PDB file of C-alpha atoms in Angstrom:
ATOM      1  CA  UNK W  54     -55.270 125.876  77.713  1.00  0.00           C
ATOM      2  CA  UNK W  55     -55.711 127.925  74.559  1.00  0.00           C
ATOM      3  CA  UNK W  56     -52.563 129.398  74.893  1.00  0.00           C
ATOM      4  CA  UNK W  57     -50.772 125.919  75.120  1.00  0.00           C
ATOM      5  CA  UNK W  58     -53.121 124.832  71.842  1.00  0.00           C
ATOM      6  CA  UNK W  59     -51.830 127.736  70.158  1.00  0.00           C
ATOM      7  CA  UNK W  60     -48.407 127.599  70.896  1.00  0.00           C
ATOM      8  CA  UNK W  61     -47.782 124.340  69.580  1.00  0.00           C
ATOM      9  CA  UNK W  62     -49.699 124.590  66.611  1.00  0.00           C
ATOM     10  CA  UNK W  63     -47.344 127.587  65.734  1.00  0.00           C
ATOM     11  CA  UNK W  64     -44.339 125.585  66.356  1.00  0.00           C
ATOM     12  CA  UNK W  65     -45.528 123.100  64.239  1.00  0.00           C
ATOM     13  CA  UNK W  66     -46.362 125.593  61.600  1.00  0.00           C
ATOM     14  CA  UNK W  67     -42.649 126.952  62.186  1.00  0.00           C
ATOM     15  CA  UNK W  68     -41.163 123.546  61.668  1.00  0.00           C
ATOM     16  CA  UNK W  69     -43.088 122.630  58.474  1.00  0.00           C
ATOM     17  CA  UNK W  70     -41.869 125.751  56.973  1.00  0.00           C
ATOM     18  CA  UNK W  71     -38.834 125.396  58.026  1.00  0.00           C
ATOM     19  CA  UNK W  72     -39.221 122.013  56.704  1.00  0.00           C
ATOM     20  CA  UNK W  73     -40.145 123.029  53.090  1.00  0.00           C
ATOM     21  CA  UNK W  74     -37.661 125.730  52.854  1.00  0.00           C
ATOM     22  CA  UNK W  75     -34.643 123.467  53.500  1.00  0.00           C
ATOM     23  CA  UNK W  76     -36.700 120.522  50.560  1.00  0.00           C
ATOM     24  CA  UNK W  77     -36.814 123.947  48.057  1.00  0.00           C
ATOM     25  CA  UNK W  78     -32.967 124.585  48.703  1.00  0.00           C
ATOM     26  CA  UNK W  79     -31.850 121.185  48.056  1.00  0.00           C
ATOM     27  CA  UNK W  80     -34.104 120.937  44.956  1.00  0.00           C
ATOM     28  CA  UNK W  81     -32.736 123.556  43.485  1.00  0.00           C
ATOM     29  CA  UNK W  82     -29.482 122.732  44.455  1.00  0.00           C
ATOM     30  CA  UNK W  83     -29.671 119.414  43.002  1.00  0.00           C
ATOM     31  CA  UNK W  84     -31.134 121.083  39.637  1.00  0.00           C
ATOM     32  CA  UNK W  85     -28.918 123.737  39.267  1.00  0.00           C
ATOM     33  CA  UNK W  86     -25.921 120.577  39.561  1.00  0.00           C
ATOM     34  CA  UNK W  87     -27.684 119.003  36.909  1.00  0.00           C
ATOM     35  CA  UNK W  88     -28.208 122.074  34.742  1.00  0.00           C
ATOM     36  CA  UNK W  89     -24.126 122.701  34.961  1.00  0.00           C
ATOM     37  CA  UNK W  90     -23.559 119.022  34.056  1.00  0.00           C
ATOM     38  CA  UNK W  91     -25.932 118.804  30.807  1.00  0.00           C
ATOM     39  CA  UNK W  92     -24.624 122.337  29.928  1.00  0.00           C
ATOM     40  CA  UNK W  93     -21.090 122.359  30.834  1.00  0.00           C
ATOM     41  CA  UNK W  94     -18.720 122.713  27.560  1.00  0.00           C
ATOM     42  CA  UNK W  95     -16.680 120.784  26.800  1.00  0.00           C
ATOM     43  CA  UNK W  96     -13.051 120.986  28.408  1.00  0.00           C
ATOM     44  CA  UNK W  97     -10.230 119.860  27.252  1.00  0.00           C
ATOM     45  CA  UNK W  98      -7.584 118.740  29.612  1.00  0.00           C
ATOM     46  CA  UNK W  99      -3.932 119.166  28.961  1.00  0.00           C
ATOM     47  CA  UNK W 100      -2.504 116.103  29.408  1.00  0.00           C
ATOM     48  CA  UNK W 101       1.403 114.230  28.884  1.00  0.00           C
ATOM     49  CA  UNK W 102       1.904 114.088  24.810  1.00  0.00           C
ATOM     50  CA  UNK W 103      -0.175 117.468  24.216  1.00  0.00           C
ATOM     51  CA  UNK W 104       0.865 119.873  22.153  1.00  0.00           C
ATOM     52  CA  UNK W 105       1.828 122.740  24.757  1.00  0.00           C
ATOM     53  CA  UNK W 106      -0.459 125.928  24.030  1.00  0.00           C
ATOM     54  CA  UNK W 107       1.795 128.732  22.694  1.00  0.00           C
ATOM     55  CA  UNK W 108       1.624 131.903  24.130  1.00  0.00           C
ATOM     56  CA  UNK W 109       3.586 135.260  24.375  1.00  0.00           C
ATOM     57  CA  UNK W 110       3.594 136.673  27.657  1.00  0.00           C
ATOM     58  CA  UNK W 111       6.043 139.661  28.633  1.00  0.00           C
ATOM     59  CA  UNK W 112       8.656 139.524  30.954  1.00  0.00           C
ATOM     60  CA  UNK W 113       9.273 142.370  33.659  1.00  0.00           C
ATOM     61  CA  UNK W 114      11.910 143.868  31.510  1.00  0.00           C
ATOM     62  CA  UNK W 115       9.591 144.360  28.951  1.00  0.00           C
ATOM     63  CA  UNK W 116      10.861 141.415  26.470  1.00  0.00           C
ATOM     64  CA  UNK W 117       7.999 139.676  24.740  1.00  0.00           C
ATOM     65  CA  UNK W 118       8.413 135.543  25.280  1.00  0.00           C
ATOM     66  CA  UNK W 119       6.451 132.915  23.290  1.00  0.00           C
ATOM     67  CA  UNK W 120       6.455 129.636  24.022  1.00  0.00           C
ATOM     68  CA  UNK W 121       7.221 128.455  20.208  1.00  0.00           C
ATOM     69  CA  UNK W 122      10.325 130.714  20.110  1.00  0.00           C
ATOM     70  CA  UNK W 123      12.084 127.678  22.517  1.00  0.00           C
ATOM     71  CA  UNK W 124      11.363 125.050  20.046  1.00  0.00           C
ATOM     72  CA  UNK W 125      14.205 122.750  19.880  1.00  0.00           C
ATOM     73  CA  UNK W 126      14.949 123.569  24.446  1.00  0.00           C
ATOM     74  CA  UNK W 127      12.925 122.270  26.982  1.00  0.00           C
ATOM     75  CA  UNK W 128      11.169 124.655  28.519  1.00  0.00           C
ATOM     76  CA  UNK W 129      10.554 124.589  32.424  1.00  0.00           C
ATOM     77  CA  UNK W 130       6.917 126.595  32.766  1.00  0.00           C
ATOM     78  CA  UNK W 131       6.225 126.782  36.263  1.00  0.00           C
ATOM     79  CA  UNK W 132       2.852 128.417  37.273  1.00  0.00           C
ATOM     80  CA  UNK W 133       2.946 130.948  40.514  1.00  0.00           C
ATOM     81  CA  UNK W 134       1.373 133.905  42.766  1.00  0.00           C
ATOM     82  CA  UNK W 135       3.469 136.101  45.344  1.00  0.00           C
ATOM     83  CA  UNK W 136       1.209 135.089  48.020  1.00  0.00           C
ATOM     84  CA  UNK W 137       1.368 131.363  47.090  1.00  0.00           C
ATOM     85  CA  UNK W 138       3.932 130.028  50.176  1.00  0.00           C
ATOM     86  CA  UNK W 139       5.217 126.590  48.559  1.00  0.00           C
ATOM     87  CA  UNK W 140       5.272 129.072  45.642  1.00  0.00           C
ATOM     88  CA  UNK W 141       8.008 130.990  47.521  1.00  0.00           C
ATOM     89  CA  UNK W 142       9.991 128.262  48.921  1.00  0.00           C
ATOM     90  CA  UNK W 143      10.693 126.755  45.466  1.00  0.00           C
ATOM     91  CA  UNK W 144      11.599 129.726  43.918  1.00  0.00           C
ATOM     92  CA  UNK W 145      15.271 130.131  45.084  1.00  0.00           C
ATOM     93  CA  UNK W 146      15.726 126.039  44.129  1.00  0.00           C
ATOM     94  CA  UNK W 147      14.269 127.079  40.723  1.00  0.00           C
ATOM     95  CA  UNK W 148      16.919 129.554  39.919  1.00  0.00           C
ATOM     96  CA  UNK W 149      19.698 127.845  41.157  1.00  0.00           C
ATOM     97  CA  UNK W 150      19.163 125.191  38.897  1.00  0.00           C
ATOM     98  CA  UNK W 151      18.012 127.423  36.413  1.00  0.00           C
ATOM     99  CA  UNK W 152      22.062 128.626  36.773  1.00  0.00           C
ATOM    100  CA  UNK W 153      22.853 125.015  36.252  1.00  0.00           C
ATOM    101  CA  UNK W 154      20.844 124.139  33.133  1.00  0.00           C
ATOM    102  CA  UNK W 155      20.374 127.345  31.000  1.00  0.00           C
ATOM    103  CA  UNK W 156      23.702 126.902  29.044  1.00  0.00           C
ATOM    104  CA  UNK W 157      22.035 123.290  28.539  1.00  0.00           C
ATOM    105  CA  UNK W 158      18.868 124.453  26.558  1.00  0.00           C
ATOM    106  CA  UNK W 159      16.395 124.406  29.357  1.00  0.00           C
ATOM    107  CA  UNK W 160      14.891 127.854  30.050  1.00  0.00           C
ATOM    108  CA  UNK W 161      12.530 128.906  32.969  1.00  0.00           C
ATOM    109  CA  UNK W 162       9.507 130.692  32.704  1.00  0.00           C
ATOM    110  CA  UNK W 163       7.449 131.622  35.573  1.00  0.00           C
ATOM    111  CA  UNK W 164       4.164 132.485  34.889  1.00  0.00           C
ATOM    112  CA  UNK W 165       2.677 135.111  37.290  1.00  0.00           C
ATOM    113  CA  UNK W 166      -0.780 134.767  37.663  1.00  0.00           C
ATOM    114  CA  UNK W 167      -2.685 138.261  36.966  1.00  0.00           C
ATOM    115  CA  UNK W 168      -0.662 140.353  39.988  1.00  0.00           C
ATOM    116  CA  UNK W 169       0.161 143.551  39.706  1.00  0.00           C
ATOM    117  CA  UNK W 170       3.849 144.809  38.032  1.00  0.00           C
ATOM    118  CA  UNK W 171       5.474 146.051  41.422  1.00  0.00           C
ATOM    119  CA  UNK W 172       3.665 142.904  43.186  1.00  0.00           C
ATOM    120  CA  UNK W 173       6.201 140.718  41.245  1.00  0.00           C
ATOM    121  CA  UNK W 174       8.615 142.587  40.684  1.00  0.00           C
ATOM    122  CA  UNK W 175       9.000 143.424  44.450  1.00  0.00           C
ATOM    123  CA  UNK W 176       9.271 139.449  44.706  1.00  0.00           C
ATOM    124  CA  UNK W 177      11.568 138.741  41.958  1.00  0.00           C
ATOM    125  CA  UNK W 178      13.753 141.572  43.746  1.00  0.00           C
ATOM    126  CA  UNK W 179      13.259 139.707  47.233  1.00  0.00           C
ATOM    127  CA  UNK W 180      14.656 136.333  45.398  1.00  0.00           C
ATOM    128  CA  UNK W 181      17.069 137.767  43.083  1.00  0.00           C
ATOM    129  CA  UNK W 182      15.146 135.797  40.760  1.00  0.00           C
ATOM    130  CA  UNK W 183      17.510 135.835  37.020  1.00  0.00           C
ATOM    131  CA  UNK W 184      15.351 133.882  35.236  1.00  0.00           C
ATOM    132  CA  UNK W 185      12.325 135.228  33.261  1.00  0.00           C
ATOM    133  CA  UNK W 186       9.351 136.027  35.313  1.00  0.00           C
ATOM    134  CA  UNK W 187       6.190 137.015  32.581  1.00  0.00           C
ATOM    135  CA  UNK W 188       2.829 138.053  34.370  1.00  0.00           C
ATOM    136  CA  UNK W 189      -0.378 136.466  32.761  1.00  0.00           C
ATOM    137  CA  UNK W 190      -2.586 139.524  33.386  1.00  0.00           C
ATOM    138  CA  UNK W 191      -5.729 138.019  31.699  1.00  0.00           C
ATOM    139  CA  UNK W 192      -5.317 134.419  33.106  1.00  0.00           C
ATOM    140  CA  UNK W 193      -5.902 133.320  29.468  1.00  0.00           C
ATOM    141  CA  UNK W 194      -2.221 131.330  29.688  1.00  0.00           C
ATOM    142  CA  UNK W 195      -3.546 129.957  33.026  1.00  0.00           C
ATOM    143  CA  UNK W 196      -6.772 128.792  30.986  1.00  0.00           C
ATOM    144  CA  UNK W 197      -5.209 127.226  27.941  1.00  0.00           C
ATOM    145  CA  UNK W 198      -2.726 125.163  30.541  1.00  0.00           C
ATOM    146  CA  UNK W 199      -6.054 124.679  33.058  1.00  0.00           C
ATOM    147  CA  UNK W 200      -3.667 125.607  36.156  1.00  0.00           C
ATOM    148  CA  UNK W 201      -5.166 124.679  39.181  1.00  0.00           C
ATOM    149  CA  UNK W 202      -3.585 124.917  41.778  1.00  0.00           C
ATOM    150  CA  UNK W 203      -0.392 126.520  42.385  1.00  0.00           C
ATOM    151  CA  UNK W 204       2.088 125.896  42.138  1.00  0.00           C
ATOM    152  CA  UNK W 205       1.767 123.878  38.895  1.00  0.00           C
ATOM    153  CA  UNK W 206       4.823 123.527  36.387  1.00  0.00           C
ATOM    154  CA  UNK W 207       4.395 122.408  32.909  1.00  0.00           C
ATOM    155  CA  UNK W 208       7.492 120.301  31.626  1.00  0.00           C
ATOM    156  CA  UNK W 209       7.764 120.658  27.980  1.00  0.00           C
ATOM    157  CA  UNK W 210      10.315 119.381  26.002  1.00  0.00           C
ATOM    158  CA  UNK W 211      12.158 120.359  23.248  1.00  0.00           C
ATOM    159  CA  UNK W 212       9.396 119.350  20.780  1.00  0.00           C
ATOM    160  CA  UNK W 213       6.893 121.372  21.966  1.00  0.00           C
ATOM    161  CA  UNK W 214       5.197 118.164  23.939  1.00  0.00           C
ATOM    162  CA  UNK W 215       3.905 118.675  27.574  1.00  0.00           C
ATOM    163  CA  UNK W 216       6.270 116.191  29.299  1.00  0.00           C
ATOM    164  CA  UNK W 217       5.121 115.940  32.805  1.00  0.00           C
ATOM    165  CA  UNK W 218       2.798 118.233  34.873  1.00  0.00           C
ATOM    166  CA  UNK W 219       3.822 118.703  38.458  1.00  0.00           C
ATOM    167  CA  UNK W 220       1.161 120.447  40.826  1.00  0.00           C
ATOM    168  CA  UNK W 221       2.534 121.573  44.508  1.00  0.00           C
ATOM    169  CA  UNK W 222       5.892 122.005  45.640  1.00  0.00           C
ATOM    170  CA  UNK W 223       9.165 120.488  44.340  1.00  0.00           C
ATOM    171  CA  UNK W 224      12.128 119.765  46.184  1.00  0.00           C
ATOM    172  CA  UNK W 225      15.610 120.778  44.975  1.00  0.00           C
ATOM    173  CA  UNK W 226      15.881 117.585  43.806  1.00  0.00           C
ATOM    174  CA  UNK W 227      13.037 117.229  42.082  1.00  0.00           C
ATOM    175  CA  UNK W 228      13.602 120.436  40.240  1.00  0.00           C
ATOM    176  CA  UNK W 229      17.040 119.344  38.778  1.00  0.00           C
ATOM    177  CA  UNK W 230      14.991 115.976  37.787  1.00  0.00           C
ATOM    178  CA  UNK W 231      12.855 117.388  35.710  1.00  0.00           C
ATOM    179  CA  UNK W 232      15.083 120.083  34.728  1.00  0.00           C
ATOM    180  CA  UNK W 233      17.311 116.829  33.407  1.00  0.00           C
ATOM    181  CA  UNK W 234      14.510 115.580  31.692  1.00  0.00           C
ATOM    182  CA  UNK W 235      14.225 118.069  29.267  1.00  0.00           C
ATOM    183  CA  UNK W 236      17.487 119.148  28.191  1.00  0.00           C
ATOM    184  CA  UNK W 237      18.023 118.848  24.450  1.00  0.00           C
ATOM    185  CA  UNK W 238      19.952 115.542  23.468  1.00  0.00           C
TER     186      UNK W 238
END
């Protein structure tokens, strides 16, 4: 009979610590959520109308590119990683418009996000990419645009204006679109 006494007074020991372990993890979840919120700084969000961040970024042939250097084209900024799949299926779309507008004013850039040299250029060789492919190695490009996710392309016209921002995959269509959309007048 003690035995019996004794074994469910340690099971309800067990569950009542069990109990107040799970109460401590969700209070401190709950206060560490409303530590970030009071503390958070304040982000800005790129939005349509913005003033596009300049940057200079350089390509895999070694040529430096900023962003303020296009003033006066629309600039197509598309946001990317090699192991990003809708990343890859856009890609050959991208340049065959690219073909199609370049002699128009409207200039692709795609922004590699912090990969390694032969890591692109391994994929820009695979796609026989002949637009400009830059590589954001300390993701500060990928900050001042807030990219999230990828694919994410910034439109920006030739004012140096965000125009439209497009996150996920674009169809053919869409690309020439946009592409349309910001060729000089």
């Amino acid at each position: 009979m003690n035995d019996k006494n004794s074994n469910k007074k340690n099971k309800k020991r067990n569950r009542a610590i069990m109990r107040s372990a799970i109460l401590l993890v969700l209070i401190a979840a709950i206060g560490y959520t409303i530590y970030n919120s009071v503390t958070a700084e304040d982000v800005s969000l790129l939005k349509v109308g913005d003033e596009a961040p300049d940057f200079v970024l350089v390509d895999l042939e070694g040529e430096q590119h900023r962003l303020s250097d296009y003033q006066g084209e629309g600039v197509f900024l598309n946001f990317w990683g090699t192991w990003c799949k809708p990343c890859a299926k856009e890609m050959p779309a991208m340049d065959r418009q690219y073909e199609v507008y370049k002699e128009q004013g409207v200039h692709v850039l795609a922004v590699n996000i912090a990969q390694s040299d032969f890591e692109v250029q391994s994929f820009a060789d695979q796609y026989g990419l002949s637009f400009p492919v830059v590589i954001d190695k300390s993701k500060s490009v990928m900050s001042a645009y807030n990219i999230n996710p990828l694919p994410t392309t910034v439109l920006v016209n030739p004012e140096g204006k965000v125009e439209k921002i497009i996150t996920g995959e674009m169809t053919e269509q869409d690309i020439e679109s946009y592409m349309a959309s910001i060729k000089p007048e």
